[in-house]
Amino acid sequence: VTIGSDPLVAAVDWGTSRLRIWLLDASGAVLAERRSDEGLLGVGSEGFSAVLERHLGEMNAPATTSVVICGMAGSRQGWLEVPYVAVPARLADVLAKAVPLPGGRRDVRIIPGVAQKSPDAPDVMRGEETQLAGITRSLAEGRHLVCMPGTHSKWVDIENGTITRFGTWLTGELFSVLTQHSILRHAVGTKPASVSPGNSVFRSWLEQALASPADLTSRLFKIRASTLLADLGPDDAAAALSGLLIGTEIGSARTQFGWRQRDVVVLIASGALGELYAEALRIAEHRVEAVDADTAVRAGLFEAALGHLADGGSERAKA
Amino acid sequence: VTIGSDPLVAAVDWGTSRLRIWLLDASGAVLAERRSDEGLLGVGSEGFSAVLERHLGEMNAPATTSVVICGMAGSRQGWLEVPYVAVPARLADVLAKAVPLPGGRRDVRIIPGVAQKSPDAPDVMRGEETQLAGITRSLAEGRHLVCMPGTHSKWVDIENGTITRFGTWLTGELFSVLTQHSILRHAVGTKPASVSPGNSVFRSWLEQALASPADLTSRLFKIRASTLLADLGPDDAAAALSGLLIGTEIGSARTQFGWRQRDVVVLIASGALGELYAEALRIAEHRVEAVDADTAVRAGLFEAALGHLADGGSERAKA
């Protein structure tokens, strides 16, 4: 890797299954990037510090470059448990509460997650708060509904840079678990094709789910029945399941948050999943403002780094 | 096994994971009973006929005793695929359409399943139709809503002995798949305790699910969040998941079928699951008429046998 200008910070998104590292210069531009499967579950006996230093070494990062981390590395099973910040949570405050790791050669900080401790809607996030912080500047004043699809999809109500409320939908994990371990594995086959946003089966099951999201667990069996009675093939069964789960998520989330059709949804996502959700939200009659998830998390990590540098947070690294 | 009177028929409930055989006399009384794990998935290379004959031999059933079977033995992956009877399906007609197996020493018949072929609500049952036939005589004229909980819970609308409409909820399978393969396995632990109907956590999550069955996939994650934020223990997490799934099923089913609180639900179930659903239905403000599932299926199989004997269906066995 050739580095044209000096790195200011290593921005790290350390999730359950993936690790991503970007070396950023003082303008926030990407000097180098690494992606690996060494998420929380893949770190093993090498340990978090050694995995990080190995990657930074391979990226030719100077030994003094500071590091800002978000995601599950801050969870109980991670590198260092960083206490949650409770809602209502001002995103700038969440970044400022990044916790420095004790010892070590360089300044390494982990951004806290956010918790909603109300007894009727307990919820947690780790990593998404940093993506949200990364888009806050680009949002107008006022209230915004944000959708962040994935294994555990998050929907977040943001008002003037503060998370007021959020929830998690198990959409991606249900798709994976049901296609691998339930009776639907017979319907979907061993290798479900990725679902195209233009697929008419996806659209039809999505629309049914939007019309009555309460009926998910009976509709699941109807996918199986459709393979017996209507020769629904494996790819269409996967599209049906995807439409059913995503439609249920959208129908449930917008009702819980008191939003309606026509309202704008800010969609933070990447790649094929982003395209699928963008189409799903349009079918659900929302206007969509799409933001790339990688760009968002990088911007949030960079902003956290700038704040700590301004605070003198790099003193130790200089010493 | 000592047999006091001559057996009239071997009544067989042959499901996906279980095989149950009862030898019945001419009054329908049980002379002998066998239960085994040799369901559809456990038959293996021995084959259906050999497994059946081995059990009948061990029960000292005469070689001429006729056999009536219901359940997945009549499915595509079973002993002989028996075509579904379409709704509206008169239960007496379904029994009369039992298909004799070709060849063999004795008269063996398999009762067909029932299919709902409407494009917006495709569904199938195999085995439940025989339980329903077994309780038809005891139901008053008119319309009845029947709940049959299990791996794939069935709700059935019956009017004057005819299935007019039904649906399947994946409740039991979701409980099993989620506790074994999803993030909830951390919450529930390796061996979830059986849930007691009086458990206050069960009740509380059931009531929430009844209030908004559309929110199942977000409530699933709240079980996980409750273990992190509120120290929800493994047994209570299992109770929460059970209450959530059963409450979602009841809330969805009664709305789909146009029934209300206060209406009677006929509950066909056995053992602990039956007690749990009876309590759940009462919490949901239904009046419950409970029927034992084993008694129901035996009565249906016996009625099928009587019909075939009256029809001369035992000619071959006599020859």
PDB file of C-alpha atoms in Angstrom, chain A residues 13-140:
ATOM      1  CA  ASP A  13     -15.854  -1.051  12.289  1.00  0.00           C
ATOM      2  CA  TRP A  14     -15.549  -4.256  14.331  1.00  0.00           C
ATOM      3  CA  GLY A  15     -18.771  -6.233  14.144  1.00  0.00           C
ATOM      4  CA  THR A  16     -19.857  -9.733  15.093  1.00  0.00           C
ATOM      5  CA  SER A  17     -18.715 -11.356  11.863  1.00  0.00           C
ATOM      6  CA  ARG A  18     -16.699  -8.701  10.031  1.00  0.00           C
ATOM      7  CA  LEU A  19     -13.767  -6.384  10.615  1.00  0.00           C
ATOM      8  CA  ARG A  20     -13.200  -3.322   8.430  1.00  0.00           C
ATOM      9  CA  ILE A  21     -10.352  -0.859   8.797  1.00  0.00           C
ATOM     10  CA  TRP A  22      -9.781   2.391   6.900  1.00  0.00           C
ATOM     11  CA  LEU A  23      -6.710   4.588   7.207  1.00  0.00           C
ATOM     12  CA  LEU A  24      -7.939   8.158   6.864  1.00  0.00           C
ATOM     13  CA  ASP A  25      -5.942  11.354   6.291  1.00  0.00           C
ATOM     14  CA  ALA A  26      -6.636  14.727   7.909  1.00  0.00           C
ATOM     15  CA  SER A  27      -9.370  15.456   5.362  1.00  0.00           C
ATOM     16  CA  GLY A  28     -11.103  12.117   5.995  1.00  0.00           C
ATOM     17  CA  ALA A  29      -9.993  10.689   2.644  1.00  0.00           C
ATOM     18  CA  VAL A  30      -9.320   6.932   2.518  1.00  0.00           C
ATOM     19  CA  LEU A  31      -5.600   6.108   2.262  1.00  0.00           C
ATOM     20  CA  ALA A  32      -5.968   2.353   2.674  1.00  0.00           C
ATOM     21  CA  GLU A  33      -8.681  -0.196   3.440  1.00  0.00           C
ATOM     22  CA  ARG A  34      -8.848  -3.737   4.854  1.00  0.00           C
ATOM     23  CA  ARG A  35     -11.801  -6.077   5.145  1.00  0.00           C
ATOM     24  CA  SER A  36     -11.665  -9.451   6.874  1.00  0.00           C
ATOM     25  CA  ASP A  37     -13.802 -12.122   8.526  1.00  0.00           C
ATOM     26  CA  GLU A  38     -12.055 -11.490  11.839  1.00  0.00           C
ATOM     27  CA  GLY A  39     -15.190 -10.173  13.516  1.00  0.00           C
ATOM     28  CA  LEU A  40     -15.892 -10.823  17.177  1.00  0.00           C
ATOM     29  CA  LEU A  41     -16.434 -14.517  16.400  1.00  0.00           C
ATOM     30  CA  GLY A  42     -13.297 -14.822  14.242  1.00  0.00           C
ATOM     31  CA  VAL A  43     -10.677 -13.206  16.492  1.00  0.00           C
ATOM     32  CA  GLY A  44      -9.870 -16.397  18.371  1.00  0.00           C
ATOM     33  CA  SER A  45      -6.827 -16.842  20.575  1.00  0.00           C
ATOM     34  CA  GLU A  46      -4.755 -14.248  18.700  1.00  0.00           C
ATOM     35  CA  GLY A  47      -6.705 -11.565  20.562  1.00  0.00           C
ATOM     36  CA  PHE A  48      -8.099  -8.208  19.489  1.00  0.00           C
ATOM     37  CA  SER A  49      -4.916  -6.199  19.946  1.00  0.00           C
ATOM     38  CA  ALA A  50      -2.745  -8.563  17.913  1.00  0.00           C
ATOM     39  CA  VAL A  51      -5.295  -8.810  15.087  1.00  0.00           C
ATOM     40  CA  LEU A  52      -5.541  -5.021  14.912  1.00  0.00           C
ATOM     41  CA  GLU A  53      -1.764  -4.466  14.979  1.00  0.00           C
ATOM     42  CA  ARG A  54      -1.205  -7.086  12.304  1.00  0.00           C
ATOM     43  CA  HIS A  55      -3.616  -5.332   9.956  1.00  0.00           C
ATOM     44  CA  LEU A  56      -2.245  -1.882  10.763  1.00  0.00           C
ATOM     45  CA  GLY A  57       1.286  -3.167  10.114  1.00  0.00           C
ATOM     46  CA  GLU A  58       0.244  -4.587   6.756  1.00  0.00           C
ATOM     47  CA  MET A  59      -1.306  -1.201   5.970  1.00  0.00           C
ATOM     48  CA  ASN A  60       2.008   0.555   6.861  1.00  0.00           C
ATOM     49  CA  ALA A  61       0.276   2.647   9.525  1.00  0.00           C
ATOM     50  CA  PRO A  62       2.746   4.519  11.758  1.00  0.00           C
ATOM     51  CA  ALA A  63       2.990   3.214  15.344  1.00  0.00           C
ATOM     52  CA  THR A  64       1.562   6.515  16.608  1.00  0.00           C
ATOM     53  CA  THR A  65      -1.591   6.572  14.487  1.00  0.00           C
ATOM     54  CA  SER A  66      -4.597   6.642  16.779  1.00  0.00           C
ATOM     55  CA  VAL A  67      -7.518   4.245  16.342  1.00  0.00           C
ATOM     56  CA  VAL A  68     -11.252   4.725  16.756  1.00  0.00           C
ATOM     57  CA  ILE A  69     -13.448   1.607  16.888  1.00  0.00           C
ATOM     58  CA  CYS A  70     -17.194   1.088  16.801  1.00  0.00           C
ATOM     59  CA  GLY A  71     -19.315  -2.055  16.946  1.00  0.00           C
ATOM     60  CA  MET A  72     -19.369  -5.291  18.901  1.00  0.00           C
ATOM     61  CA  ALA A  73     -15.718  -4.912  19.953  1.00  0.00           C
ATOM     62  CA  GLY A  74     -17.262  -2.805  22.738  1.00  0.00           C
ATOM     63  CA  SER A  75     -19.664  -5.535  23.887  1.00  0.00           C
ATOM     64  CA  ARG A  76     -19.363  -7.889  26.834  1.00  0.00           C
ATOM     65  CA  GLN A  77     -17.913 -10.584  24.557  1.00  0.00           C
ATOM     66  CA  GLY A  78     -15.639  -8.049  22.807  1.00  0.00           C
ATOM     67  CA  TRP A  79     -12.310  -6.350  23.501  1.00  0.00           C
ATOM     68  CA  LEU A  80     -13.506  -4.081  26.300  1.00  0.00           C
ATOM     69  CA  GLU A  81     -17.070  -3.705  27.522  1.00  0.00           C
ATOM     70  CA  VAL A  82     -18.053  -0.071  27.026  1.00  0.00           C
ATOM     71  CA  PRO A  83     -21.256   0.925  28.859  1.00  0.00           C
ATOM     72  CA  TYR A  84     -24.229   1.903  26.709  1.00  0.00           C
ATOM     73  CA  VAL A  85     -25.388   5.515  26.463  1.00  0.00           C
ATOM     74  CA  ALA A  86     -29.116   5.669  27.211  1.00  0.00           C
ATOM     75  CA  VAL A  87     -31.710   7.280  24.931  1.00  0.00           C
ATOM     76  CA  PRO A  88     -32.454  10.104  24.391  1.00  0.00           C
ATOM     77  CA  ALA A  89     -28.837  10.091  23.158  1.00  0.00           C
ATOM     78  CA  ARG A  90     -27.249  13.076  21.418  1.00  0.00           C
ATOM     79  CA  LEU A  91     -25.024  11.509  18.763  1.00  0.00           C
ATOM     80  CA  ALA A  92     -22.218  14.016  19.307  1.00  0.00           C
ATOM     81  CA  ASP A  93     -22.202  13.034  22.999  1.00  0.00           C
ATOM     82  CA  VAL A  94     -22.058   9.335  22.144  1.00  0.00           C
ATOM     83  CA  LEU A  95     -18.924   9.910  20.040  1.00  0.00           C
ATOM     84  CA  ALA A  96     -17.376  12.015  22.790  1.00  0.00           C
ATOM     85  CA  LYS A  97     -17.866   9.178  25.265  1.00  0.00           C
ATOM     86  CA  ALA A  98     -15.509   6.826  23.398  1.00  0.00           C
ATOM     87  CA  VAL A  99     -13.508   4.906  26.000  1.00  0.00           C
ATOM     88  CA  PRO A 100      -9.691   4.653  25.683  1.00  0.00           C
ATOM     89  CA  LEU A 101      -8.197   1.183  26.060  1.00  0.00           C
ATOM     90  CA  PRO A 102      -5.805   1.024  28.986  1.00  0.00           C
ATOM     91  CA  GLY A 103      -2.096   0.444  28.218  1.00  0.00           C
ATOM     92  CA  GLY A 104      -0.880  -0.234  24.727  1.00  0.00           C
ATOM     93  CA  ARG A 105       1.398   1.772  22.457  1.00  0.00           C
ATOM     94  CA  ARG A 106      -1.207   3.838  20.718  1.00  0.00           C
ATOM     95  CA  ASP A 107      -4.400   5.702  21.501  1.00  0.00           C
ATOM     96  CA  VAL A 108      -7.251   3.238  20.825  1.00  0.00           C
ATOM     97  CA  ARG A 109     -10.812   4.215  21.678  1.00  0.00           C
ATOM     98  CA  ILE A 110     -14.102   2.349  21.463  1.00  0.00           C
ATOM     99  CA  ILE A 111     -17.339   4.231  20.838  1.00  0.00           C
ATOM    100  CA  PRO A 112     -20.198   3.197  23.170  1.00  0.00           C
ATOM    101  CA  GLY A 113     -23.388   1.599  21.971  1.00  0.00           C
ATOM    102  CA  VAL A 114     -26.814   3.024  22.737  1.00  0.00           C
ATOM    103  CA  ALA A 115     -29.469   1.411  24.949  1.00  0.00           C
ATOM    104  CA  GLN A 116     -33.175   1.967  25.305  1.00  0.00           C
ATOM    105  CA  LYS A 117     -33.935   0.883  28.831  1.00  0.00           C
ATOM    106  CA  SER A 118     -37.715   1.347  28.912  1.00  0.00           C
ATOM    107  CA  PRO A 119     -39.266  -1.857  30.289  1.00  0.00           C
ATOM    108  CA  ASP A 120     -41.754  -2.197  27.434  1.00  0.00           C
ATOM    109  CA  ALA A 121     -39.230  -1.645  24.628  1.00  0.00           C
ATOM    110  CA  PRO A 122     -35.751  -2.703  25.775  1.00  0.00           C
ATOM    111  CA  ASP A 123     -33.259  -2.485  22.935  1.00  0.00           C
ATOM    112  CA  VAL A 124     -29.560  -2.051  22.198  1.00  0.00           C
ATOM    113  CA  MET A 125     -27.314  -1.081  19.298  1.00  0.00           C
ATOM    114  CA  ARG A 126     -23.535  -1.168  18.814  1.00  0.00           C
ATOM    115  CA  GLY A 127     -22.110   0.268  15.616  1.00  0.00           C
ATOM    116  CA  GLU A 128     -25.260   1.793  14.150  1.00  0.00           C
ATOM    117  CA  GLU A 129     -24.888   4.878  16.401  1.00  0.00           C
ATOM    118  CA  THR A 130     -21.623   5.655  14.585  1.00  0.00           C
ATOM    119  CA  GLN A 131     -23.275   5.381  11.156  1.00  0.00           C
ATOM    120  CA  LEU A 132     -26.009   7.687  12.417  1.00  0.00           C
ATOM    121  CA  ALA A 133     -23.451  10.163  13.747  1.00  0.00           C
ATOM    122  CA  GLY A 134     -21.846  10.074  10.302  1.00  0.00           C
ATOM    123  CA  ILE A 135     -24.988  11.264   8.547  1.00  0.00           C
ATOM    124  CA  THR A 136     -26.218  13.758  11.142  1.00  0.00           C
ATOM    125  CA  ARG A 137     -24.560  16.758   9.479  1.00  0.00           C
ATOM    126  CA  SER A 138     -26.270  15.995   6.182  1.00  0.00           C
ATOM    127  CA  LEU A 139     -29.765  15.757   7.708  1.00  0.00           C
ATOM    128  CA  ALA A 140     -31.935  18.815   7.923  1.00  0.00           C
TER     129      ALA A 140
END
